[in-house]
Coordinates of C-alpha atoms in Angstrom, one line a residue:
X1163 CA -28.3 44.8 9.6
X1164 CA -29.1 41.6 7.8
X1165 CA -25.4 40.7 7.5
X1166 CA -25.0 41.2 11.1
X1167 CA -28.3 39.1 12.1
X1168 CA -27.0 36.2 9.9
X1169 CA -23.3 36.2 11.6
X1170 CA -24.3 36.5 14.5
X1171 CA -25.5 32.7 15.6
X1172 CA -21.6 32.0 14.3
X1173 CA -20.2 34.8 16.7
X1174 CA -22.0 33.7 19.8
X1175 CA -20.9 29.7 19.2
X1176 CA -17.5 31.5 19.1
X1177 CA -17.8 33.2 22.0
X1178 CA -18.8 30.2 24.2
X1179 CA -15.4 28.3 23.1
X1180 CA -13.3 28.2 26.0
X1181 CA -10.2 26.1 26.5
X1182 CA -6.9 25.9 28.8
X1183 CA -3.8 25.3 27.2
X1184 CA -1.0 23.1 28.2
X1185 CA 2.3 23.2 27.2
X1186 CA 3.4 19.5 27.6
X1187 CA 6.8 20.4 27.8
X1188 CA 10.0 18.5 27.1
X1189 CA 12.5 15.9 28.8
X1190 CA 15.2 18.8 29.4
X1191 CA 15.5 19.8 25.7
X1192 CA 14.2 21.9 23.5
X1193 CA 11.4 20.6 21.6
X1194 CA 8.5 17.9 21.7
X1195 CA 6.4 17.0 19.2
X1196 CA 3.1 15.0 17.9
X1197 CA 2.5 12.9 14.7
X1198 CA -0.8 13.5 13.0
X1199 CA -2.2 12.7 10.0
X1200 CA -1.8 9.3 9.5
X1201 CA -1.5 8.4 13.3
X1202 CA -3.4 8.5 16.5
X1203 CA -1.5 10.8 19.0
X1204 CA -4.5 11.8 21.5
X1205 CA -6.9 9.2 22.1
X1206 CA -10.8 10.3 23.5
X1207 CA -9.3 9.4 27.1
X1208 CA -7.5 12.2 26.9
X1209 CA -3.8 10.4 27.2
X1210 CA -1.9 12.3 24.5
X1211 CA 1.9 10.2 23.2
X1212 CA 4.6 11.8 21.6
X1213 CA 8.4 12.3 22.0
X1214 CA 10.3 14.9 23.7
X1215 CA 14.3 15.9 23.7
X1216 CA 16.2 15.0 26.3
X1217 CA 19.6 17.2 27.5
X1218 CA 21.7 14.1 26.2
X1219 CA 23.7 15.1 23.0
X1220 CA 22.7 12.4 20.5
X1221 CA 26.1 10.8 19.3
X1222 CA 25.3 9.9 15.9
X1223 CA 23.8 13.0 14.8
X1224 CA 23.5 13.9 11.8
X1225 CA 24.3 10.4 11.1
X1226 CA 20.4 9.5 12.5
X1227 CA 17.5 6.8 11.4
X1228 CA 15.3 8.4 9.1
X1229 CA 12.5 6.1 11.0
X1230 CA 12.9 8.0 14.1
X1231 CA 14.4 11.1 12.6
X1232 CA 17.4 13.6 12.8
X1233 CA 17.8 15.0 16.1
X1234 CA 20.7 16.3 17.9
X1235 CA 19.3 15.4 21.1
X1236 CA 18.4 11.8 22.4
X1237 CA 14.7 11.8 21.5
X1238 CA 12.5 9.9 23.8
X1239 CA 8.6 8.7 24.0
X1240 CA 6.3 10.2 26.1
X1241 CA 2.6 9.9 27.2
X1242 CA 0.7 12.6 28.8
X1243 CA -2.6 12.0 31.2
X1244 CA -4.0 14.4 33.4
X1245 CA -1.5 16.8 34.1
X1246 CA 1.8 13.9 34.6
X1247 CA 4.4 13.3 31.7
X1248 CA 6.0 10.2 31.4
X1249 CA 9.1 9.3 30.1
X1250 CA 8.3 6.3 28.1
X1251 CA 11.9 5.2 27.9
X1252 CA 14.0 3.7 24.9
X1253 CA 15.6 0.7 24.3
X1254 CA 18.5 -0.4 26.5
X1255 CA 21.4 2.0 25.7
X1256 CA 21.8 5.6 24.8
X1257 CA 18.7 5.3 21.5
X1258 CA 16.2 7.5 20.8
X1259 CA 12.3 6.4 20.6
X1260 CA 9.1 8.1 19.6
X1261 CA 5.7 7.0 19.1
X1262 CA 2.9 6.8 16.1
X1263 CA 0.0 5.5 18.2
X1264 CA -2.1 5.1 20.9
X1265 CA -5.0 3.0 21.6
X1266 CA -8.3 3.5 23.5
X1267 CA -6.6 1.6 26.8
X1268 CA -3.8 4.1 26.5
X1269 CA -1.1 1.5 25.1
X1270 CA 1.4 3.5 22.9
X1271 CA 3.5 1.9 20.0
X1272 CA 5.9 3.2 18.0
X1273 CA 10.1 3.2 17.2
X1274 CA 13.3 3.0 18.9
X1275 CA 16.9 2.7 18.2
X1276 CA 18.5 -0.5 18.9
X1277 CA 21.8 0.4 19.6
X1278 CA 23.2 -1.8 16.8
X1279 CA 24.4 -0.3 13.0
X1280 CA 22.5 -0.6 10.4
X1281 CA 25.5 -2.5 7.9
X1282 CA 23.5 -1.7 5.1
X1283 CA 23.2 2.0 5.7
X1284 CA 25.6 2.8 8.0
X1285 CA 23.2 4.7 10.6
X1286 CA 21.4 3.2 14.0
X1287 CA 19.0 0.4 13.2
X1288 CA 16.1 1.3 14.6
X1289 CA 13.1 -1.4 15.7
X1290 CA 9.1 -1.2 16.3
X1291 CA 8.3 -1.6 19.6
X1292 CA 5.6 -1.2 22.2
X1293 CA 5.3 0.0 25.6
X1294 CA 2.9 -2.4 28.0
X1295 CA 2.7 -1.4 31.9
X1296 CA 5.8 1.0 31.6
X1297 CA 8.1 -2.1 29.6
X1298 CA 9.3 -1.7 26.3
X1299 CA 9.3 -4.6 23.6
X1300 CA 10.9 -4.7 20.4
X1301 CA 8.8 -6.4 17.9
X1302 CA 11.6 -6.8 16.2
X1303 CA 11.8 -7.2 12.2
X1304 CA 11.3 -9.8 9.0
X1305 CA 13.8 -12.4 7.9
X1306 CA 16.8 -10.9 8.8
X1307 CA 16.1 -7.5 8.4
X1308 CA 17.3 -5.0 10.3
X1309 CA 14.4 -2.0 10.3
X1310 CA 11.2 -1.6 11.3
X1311 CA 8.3 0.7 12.4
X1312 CA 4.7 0.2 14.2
X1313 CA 2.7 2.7 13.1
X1314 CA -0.5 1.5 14.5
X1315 CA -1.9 -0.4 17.5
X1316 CA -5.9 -1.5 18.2
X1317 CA -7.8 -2.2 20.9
X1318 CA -7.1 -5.8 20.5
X1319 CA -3.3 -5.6 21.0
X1320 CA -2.8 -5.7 17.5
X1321 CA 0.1 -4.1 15.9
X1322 CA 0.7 -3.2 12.3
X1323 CA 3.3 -1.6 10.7
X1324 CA 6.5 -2.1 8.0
X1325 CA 9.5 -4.0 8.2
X1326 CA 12.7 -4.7 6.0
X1327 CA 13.4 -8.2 5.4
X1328 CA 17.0 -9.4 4.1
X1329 CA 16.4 -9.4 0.2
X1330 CA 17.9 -6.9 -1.8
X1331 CA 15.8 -4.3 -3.2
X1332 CA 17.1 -1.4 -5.5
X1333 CA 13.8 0.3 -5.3
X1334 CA 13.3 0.0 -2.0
X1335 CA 10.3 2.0 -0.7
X1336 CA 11.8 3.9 2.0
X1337 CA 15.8 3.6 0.4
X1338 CA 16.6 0.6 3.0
X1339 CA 18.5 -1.7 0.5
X1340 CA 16.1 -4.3 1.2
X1341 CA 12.3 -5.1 0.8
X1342 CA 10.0 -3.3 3.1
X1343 CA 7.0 -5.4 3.8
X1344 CA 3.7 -4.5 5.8
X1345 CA 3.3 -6.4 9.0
X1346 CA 0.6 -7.5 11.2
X1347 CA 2.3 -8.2 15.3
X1348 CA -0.1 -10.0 17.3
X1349 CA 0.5 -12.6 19.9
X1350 CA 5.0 -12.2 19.8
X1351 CA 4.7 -13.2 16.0
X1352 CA 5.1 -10.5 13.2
X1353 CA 3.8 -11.5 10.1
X1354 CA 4.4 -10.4 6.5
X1355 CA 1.4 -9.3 5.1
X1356 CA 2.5 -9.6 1.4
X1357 CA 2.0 -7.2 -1.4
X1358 CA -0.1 -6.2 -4.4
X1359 CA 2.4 -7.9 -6.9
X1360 CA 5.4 -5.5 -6.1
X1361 CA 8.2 -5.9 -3.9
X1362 CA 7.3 -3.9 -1.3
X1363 CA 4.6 -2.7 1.1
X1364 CA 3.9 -0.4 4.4
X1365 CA 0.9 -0.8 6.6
X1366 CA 0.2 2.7 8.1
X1367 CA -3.4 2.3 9.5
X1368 CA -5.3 0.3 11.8
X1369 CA -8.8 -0.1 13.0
X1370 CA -10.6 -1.9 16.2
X1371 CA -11.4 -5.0 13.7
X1372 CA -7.8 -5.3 12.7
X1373 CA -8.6 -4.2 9.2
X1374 CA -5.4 -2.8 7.8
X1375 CA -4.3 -0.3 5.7
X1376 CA -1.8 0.9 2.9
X1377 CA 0.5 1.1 0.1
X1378 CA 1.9 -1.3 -2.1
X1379 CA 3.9 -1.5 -5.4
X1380 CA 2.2 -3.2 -8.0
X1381 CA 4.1 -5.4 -10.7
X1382 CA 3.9 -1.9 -12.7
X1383 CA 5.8 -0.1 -10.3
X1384 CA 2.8 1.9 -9.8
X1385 CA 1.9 2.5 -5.8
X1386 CA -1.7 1.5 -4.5
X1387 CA -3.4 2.0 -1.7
X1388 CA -4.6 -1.7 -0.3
X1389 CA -7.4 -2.9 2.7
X1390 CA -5.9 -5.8 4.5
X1391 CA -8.2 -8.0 5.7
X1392 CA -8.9 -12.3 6.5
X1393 CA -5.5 -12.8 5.0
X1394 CA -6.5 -10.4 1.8
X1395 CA -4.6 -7.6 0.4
X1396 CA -7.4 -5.7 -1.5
X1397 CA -6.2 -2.9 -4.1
X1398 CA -8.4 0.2 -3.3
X1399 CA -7.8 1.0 -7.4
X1400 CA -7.6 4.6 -8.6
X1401 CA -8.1 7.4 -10.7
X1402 CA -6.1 6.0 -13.5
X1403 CA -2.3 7.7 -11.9
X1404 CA 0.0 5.6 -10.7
X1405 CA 0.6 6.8 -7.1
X1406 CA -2.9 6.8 -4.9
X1407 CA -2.7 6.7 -0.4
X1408 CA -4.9 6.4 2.1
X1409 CA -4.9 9.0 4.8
X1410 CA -7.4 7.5 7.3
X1411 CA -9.2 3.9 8.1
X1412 CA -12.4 4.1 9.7
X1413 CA -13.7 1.5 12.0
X1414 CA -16.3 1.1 9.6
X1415 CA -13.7 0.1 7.1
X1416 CA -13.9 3.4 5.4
X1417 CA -10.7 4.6 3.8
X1418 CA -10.1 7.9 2.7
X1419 CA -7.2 10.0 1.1
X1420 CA -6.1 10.8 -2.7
X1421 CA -5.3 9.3 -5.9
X1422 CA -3.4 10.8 -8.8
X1423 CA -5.4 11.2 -11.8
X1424 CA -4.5 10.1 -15.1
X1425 CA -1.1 11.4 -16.2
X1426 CA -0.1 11.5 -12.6
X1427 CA -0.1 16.0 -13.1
X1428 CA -3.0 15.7 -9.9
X1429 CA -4.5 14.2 -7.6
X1430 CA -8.3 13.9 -6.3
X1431 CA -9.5 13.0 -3.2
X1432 CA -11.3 9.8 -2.7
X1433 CA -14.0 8.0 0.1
X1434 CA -13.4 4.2 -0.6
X1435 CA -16.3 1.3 1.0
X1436 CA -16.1 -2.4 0.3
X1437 CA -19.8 -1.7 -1.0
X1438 CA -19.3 1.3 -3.1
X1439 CA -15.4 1.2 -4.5
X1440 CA -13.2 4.1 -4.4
X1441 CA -15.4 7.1 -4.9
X1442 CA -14.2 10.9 -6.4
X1443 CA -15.1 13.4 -4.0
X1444 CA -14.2 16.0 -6.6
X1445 CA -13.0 19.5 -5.6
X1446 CA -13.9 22.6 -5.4
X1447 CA -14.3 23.7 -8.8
X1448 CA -10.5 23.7 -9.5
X1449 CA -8.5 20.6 -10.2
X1450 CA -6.3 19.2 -7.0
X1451 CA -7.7 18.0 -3.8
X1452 CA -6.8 15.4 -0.8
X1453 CA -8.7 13.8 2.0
X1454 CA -7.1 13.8 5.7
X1455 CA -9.7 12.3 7.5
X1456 CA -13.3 10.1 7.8
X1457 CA -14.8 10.0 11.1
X1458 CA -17.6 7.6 12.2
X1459 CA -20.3 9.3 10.4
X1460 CA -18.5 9.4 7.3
X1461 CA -18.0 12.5 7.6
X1462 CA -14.8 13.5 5.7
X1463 CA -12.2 16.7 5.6
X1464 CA -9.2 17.6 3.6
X1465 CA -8.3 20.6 0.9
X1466 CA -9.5 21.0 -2.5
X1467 CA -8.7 24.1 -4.7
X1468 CA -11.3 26.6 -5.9
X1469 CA -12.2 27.5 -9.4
X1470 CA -8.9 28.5 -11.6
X1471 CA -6.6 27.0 -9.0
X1472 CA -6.5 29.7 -7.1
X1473 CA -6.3 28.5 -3.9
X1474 CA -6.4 26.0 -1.6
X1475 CA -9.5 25.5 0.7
X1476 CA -10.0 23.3 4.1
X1477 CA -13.2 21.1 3.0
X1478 CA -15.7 18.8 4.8
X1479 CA -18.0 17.0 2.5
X1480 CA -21.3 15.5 4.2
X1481 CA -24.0 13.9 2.8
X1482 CA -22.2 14.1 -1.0
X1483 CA -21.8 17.4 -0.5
X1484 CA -18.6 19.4 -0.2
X1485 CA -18.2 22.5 2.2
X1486 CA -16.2 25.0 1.8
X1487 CA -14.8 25.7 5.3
X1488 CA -12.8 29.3 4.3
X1489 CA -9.7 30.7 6.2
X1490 CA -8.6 33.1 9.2
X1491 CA -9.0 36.6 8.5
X1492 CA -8.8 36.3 4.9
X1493 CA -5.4 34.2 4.3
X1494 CA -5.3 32.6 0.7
X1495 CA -5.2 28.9 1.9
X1496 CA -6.4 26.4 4.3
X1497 CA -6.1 22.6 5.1
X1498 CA -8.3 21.0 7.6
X1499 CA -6.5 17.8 8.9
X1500 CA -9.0 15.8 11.6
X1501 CA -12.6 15.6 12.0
X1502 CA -14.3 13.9 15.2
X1503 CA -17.5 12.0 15.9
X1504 CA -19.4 15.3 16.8
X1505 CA -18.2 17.2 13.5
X1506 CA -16.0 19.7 14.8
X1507 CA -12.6 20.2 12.4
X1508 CA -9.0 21.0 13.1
X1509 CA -6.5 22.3 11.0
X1510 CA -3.9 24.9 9.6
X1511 CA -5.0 28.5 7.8
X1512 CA -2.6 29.6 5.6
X1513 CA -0.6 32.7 4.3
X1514 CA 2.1 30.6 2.2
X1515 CA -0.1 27.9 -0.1
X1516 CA 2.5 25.4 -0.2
X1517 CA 2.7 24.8 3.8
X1518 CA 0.4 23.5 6.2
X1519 CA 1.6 25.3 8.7
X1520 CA 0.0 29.0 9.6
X1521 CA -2.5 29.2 12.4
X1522 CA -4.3 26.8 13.9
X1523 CA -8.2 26.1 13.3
X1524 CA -11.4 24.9 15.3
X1525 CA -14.2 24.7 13.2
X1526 CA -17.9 23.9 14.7
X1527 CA -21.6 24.7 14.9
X1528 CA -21.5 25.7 10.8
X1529 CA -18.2 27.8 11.6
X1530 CA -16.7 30.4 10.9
X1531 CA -12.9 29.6 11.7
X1532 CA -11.8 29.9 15.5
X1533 CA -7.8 31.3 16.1
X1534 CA -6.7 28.2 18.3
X1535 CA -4.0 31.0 19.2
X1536 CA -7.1 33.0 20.9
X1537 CA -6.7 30.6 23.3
X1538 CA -2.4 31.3 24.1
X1539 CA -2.4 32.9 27.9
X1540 CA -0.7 36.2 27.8
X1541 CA 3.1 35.9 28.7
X1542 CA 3.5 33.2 26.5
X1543 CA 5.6 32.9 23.1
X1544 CA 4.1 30.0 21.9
X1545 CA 2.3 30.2 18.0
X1546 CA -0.2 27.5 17.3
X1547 CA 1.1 26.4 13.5
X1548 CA -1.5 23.2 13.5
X1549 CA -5.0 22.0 14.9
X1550 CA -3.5 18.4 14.2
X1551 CA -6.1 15.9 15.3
X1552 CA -9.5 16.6 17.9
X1553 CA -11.1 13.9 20.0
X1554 CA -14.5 13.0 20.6
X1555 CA -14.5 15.3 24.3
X1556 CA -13.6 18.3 22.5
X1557 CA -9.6 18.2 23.4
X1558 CA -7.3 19.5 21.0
X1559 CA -3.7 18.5 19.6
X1560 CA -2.0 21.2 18.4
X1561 CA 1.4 22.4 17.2
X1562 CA 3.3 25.1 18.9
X1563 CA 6.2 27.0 17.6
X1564 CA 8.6 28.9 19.5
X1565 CA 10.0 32.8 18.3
X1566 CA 13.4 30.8 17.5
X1567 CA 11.5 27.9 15.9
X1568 CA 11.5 25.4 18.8
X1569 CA 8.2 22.8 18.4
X1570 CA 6.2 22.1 21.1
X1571 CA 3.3 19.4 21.4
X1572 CA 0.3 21.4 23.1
X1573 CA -2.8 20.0 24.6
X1574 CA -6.1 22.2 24.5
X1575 CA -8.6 21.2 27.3
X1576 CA -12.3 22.4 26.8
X1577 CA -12.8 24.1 30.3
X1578 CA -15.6 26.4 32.4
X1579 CA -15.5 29.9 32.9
X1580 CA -13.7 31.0 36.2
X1581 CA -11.3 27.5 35.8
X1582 CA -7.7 28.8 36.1
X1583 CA -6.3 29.3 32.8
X1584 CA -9.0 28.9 30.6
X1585 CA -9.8 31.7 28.3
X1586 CA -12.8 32.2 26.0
X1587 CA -11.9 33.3 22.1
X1588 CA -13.2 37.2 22.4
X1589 CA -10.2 38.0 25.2
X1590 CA -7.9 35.6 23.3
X1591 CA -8.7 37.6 20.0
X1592 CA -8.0 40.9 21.7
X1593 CA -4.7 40.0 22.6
X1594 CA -4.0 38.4 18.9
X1595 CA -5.7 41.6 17.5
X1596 CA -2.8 43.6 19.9
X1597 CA 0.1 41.9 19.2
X1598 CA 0.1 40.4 16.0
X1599 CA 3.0 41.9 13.6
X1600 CA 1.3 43.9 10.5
X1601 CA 1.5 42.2 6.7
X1602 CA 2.8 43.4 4.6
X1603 CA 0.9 44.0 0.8
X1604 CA 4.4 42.4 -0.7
X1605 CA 3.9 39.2 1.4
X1606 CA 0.1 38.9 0.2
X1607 CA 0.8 39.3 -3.3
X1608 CA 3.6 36.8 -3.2
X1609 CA 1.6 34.0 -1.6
X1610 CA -1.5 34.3 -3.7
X1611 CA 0.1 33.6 -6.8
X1612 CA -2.2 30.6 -8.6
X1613 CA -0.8 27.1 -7.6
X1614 CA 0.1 24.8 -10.5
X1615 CA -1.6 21.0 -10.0
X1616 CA 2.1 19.7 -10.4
X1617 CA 3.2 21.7 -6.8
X1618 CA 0.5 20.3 -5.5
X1619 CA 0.6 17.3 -5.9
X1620 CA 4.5 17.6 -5.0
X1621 CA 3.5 19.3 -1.4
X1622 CA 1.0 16.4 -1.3
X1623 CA 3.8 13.8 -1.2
X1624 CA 6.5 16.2 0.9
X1625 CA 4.0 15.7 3.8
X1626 CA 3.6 12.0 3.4
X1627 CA 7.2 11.7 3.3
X1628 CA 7.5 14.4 7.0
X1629 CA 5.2 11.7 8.8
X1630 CA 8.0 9.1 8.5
X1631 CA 11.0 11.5 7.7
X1632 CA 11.6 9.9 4.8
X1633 CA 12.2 12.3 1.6
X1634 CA 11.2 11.1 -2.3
X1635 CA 8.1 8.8 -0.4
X1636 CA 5.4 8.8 -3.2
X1637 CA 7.5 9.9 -6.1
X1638 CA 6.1 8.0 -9.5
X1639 CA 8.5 5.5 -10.3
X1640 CA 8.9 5.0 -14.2

């Protein structure tokens, strides 16, 4: 009886969750997709930006941008508001686009192919550009260059981003042959940001006081994670590795994300304030942990492994405490990705350790762990792999997965009882209870095998490199 008072405050938060899904659909292919993580896909207006196939063959595939990404089908952007998609376009010509950002007025920025050969690489250039009353702009690129990317845009217009220039580079950040070099776009003018005594550096987050942030080389070779700001290029520091990155800039000019530790085998997850340095948020109680996320309370969420390694835990640490926020129905692992103003926290539960990709998360009111796929109508095929970023109204980004492995970007709408569509989590459990395929002891026993720091840290960098399809992004360099 006492077990069942105390879980009961938990079930009856649960049980007043109810949202409508939306499927945003696709261009006439047959997927769509999101960034999260380091990007801003849903803003608290609601408009969510993406990109969706098209039915147009691409002609260069597989010989496609790794800025945009390999696609057999002509990609294009998209932004979503109130029930209408829009087909954001692509440069002139059959290109591909997609965007990284939106800001608070709804403006998205991101990528397209230029129509033009990279002669360096031999695949499609491709350009940052941004899309202003339904126009698309190419920002363009540095000295001569002929790639670039925005990966962020602010409320002031302001674009930031990285760019190749037309000096040779052997160890090129992101293998184009050149220097890449942060950028700051504002007024028509992109400017080159510099670096933190390397060649090369990428701006990959920006906030509404057009603080930026990043990574650079140093003169070591070593990769830090900088604050841009009046014309400074700050080095964050680290935890005495050689590879740290931010994850997420505050507009409070917080910056959080991880930092390998000395002798580069893990990595630990760090808050850093222009007051207070970069500060270890520790784990908990094993060795490995990352933060994805800091929202305006300071408030921050990521993973963290449990005593002996054994697993991989979603965290939120609060006040200079660290949470442990569990899994779904007892998988091994979890990783909770976004955090909003109000503090509830989106994610992935996890049966395989090394993937953040499983079920999708809510977590509020003190938890436990909601089943975004309670909220799947009947009918439909779709499996929610991700709870990838949460606004401040409560809507939900999510990733959907097809049975023959299709992605779909999905929208989750906080709605009322009797609204068509909109289910509450004890109906959308039955359902999941009813249908869900058994699994099997073999598959638990394989996945809870104890992580090693070094996979870690490796899956730490594989999805850095996803967010810009770029493989090898964050290997040490010797």
């Amino acid at each position: 009886m006492l077990f069942a008072a105390l879980a009961l405050p938990g079930e009856l938060a649960a049980q007043q969750t109810r949202y409508k899904l939306i499927d945003i659909g696709t261009f006439g292919g047959p997927q769509s997709f999101s960034f999260f993580g380091q990007a801003r896909s849903l803003n608290n207006g609601g408009t969510l930006v993406g990109f969706a196939d098209t039915s147009t063959p691409d002609p260069n595939y597989p010989n496609s941008n790794p800025l945009v990404g390999a696609d057999p089908f002509i990609e294009h952007g998209f932004s979503w508001r109130k029930g209408t998609l829009t087909d954001l376009g692509a440069l002139p010509g059959i290109n591909s686009s997609n965007v990284s950002w939106v800001n608070d007025q709804g403006v998205p920025a991101g990528v397209s192919t230029t129509g033009n050969v990279d002669p360096l690489l031999g695949f499609p250039a491709a350009n940052a550009v941004v899309w202003v009353k339904g126009h698309i702009f190419n920002l363009g690129t540095l000295d001569g260059g002929y790639e670039s990317l925005a990966t962020a845009i602010n409320n002031r217009g302001q674009i930031a981003g990285f760019a190749s220039n037309s000096t040779p580079d052997p160890i090129s950040l992101f293998g184009l042959g050149t220097q890449t070099r942060a950028f700051l776009w504002q007024n028509g003018t992109m400017r080159d940001l510099g670096t933190l005594g390397g060649p090369d550096a990428a701006a990959l987050l920006m906030n509404n006081r057009g603080q930026i942030a990043g990574f650079s080389y140093e003169s070591s070779l070593a990769i830090a994670a900088f604050v841009w700001e009046n014309s400074k290029m700050l080095n964050l520091g680290s935890f005495g590795g050689s590879f740290t990155a931010p994850s997420w800039l505050s507009n409070r000019g917080q910056v959080v994300g991880a930092s390998n530790m000395s002798g580069d085998t893990t990595a630990h997850p760090f808050l850093w304030t222009k007051a207070e340095g970069m500060k270890d948020l520790g784990t908990l109680g094993g060795t490995f942990g990352s933060a994805n996320w800091v929202n305006e309370n300071g408030e921050v969420v990521g993973a963290a492994t449990n005593q002996g390694d054994e697993a991989l835990v979603a965290f939120l640490w609060k006040n200079n405490v660290m949470t442990n926020l569990g899994t779904l129905d007892g998988d091994p692992c979890s990783v909770a990705i976004n955090i909003n103003s109000k503090g509830q926290v989106v994610g992935a539960s996890v049966t395989n350790c090394f993937s953040d990709s499983g079920r999708a998360f809510l977590w509020e009111n003190s938890g436990p762990m909601i089943d975004l796929n309670s909220f799947v109508p009947g009918g439909s095929d779709l499996i929610l792999t991700q709870g990838a970023y949460i606004n401040d109204r409560g809507e939900i980004l999510a990733t959907g997965v097809l049975p023959n492995g299709d992605t779909r970007s999905v929208l989750l709408v906080p709605c009322g009882k009797g609204t068509e569509g909109c289910q509450d989590v004890v109906e959308g459990t039955a359902a999941i209870q009813k249908n869900r395929a058994p699994v099997t002891n073999s598959a638990i026993t394989r996945t809870r095998r104890r992580l090693t720091p070094g996979q870690m840290l490796s899956a730490w960098r594989a999805r850095l490199a996803q967010r810009y399809h770029i493989p090898g992004l964050g290997a040490p360099r010797n």
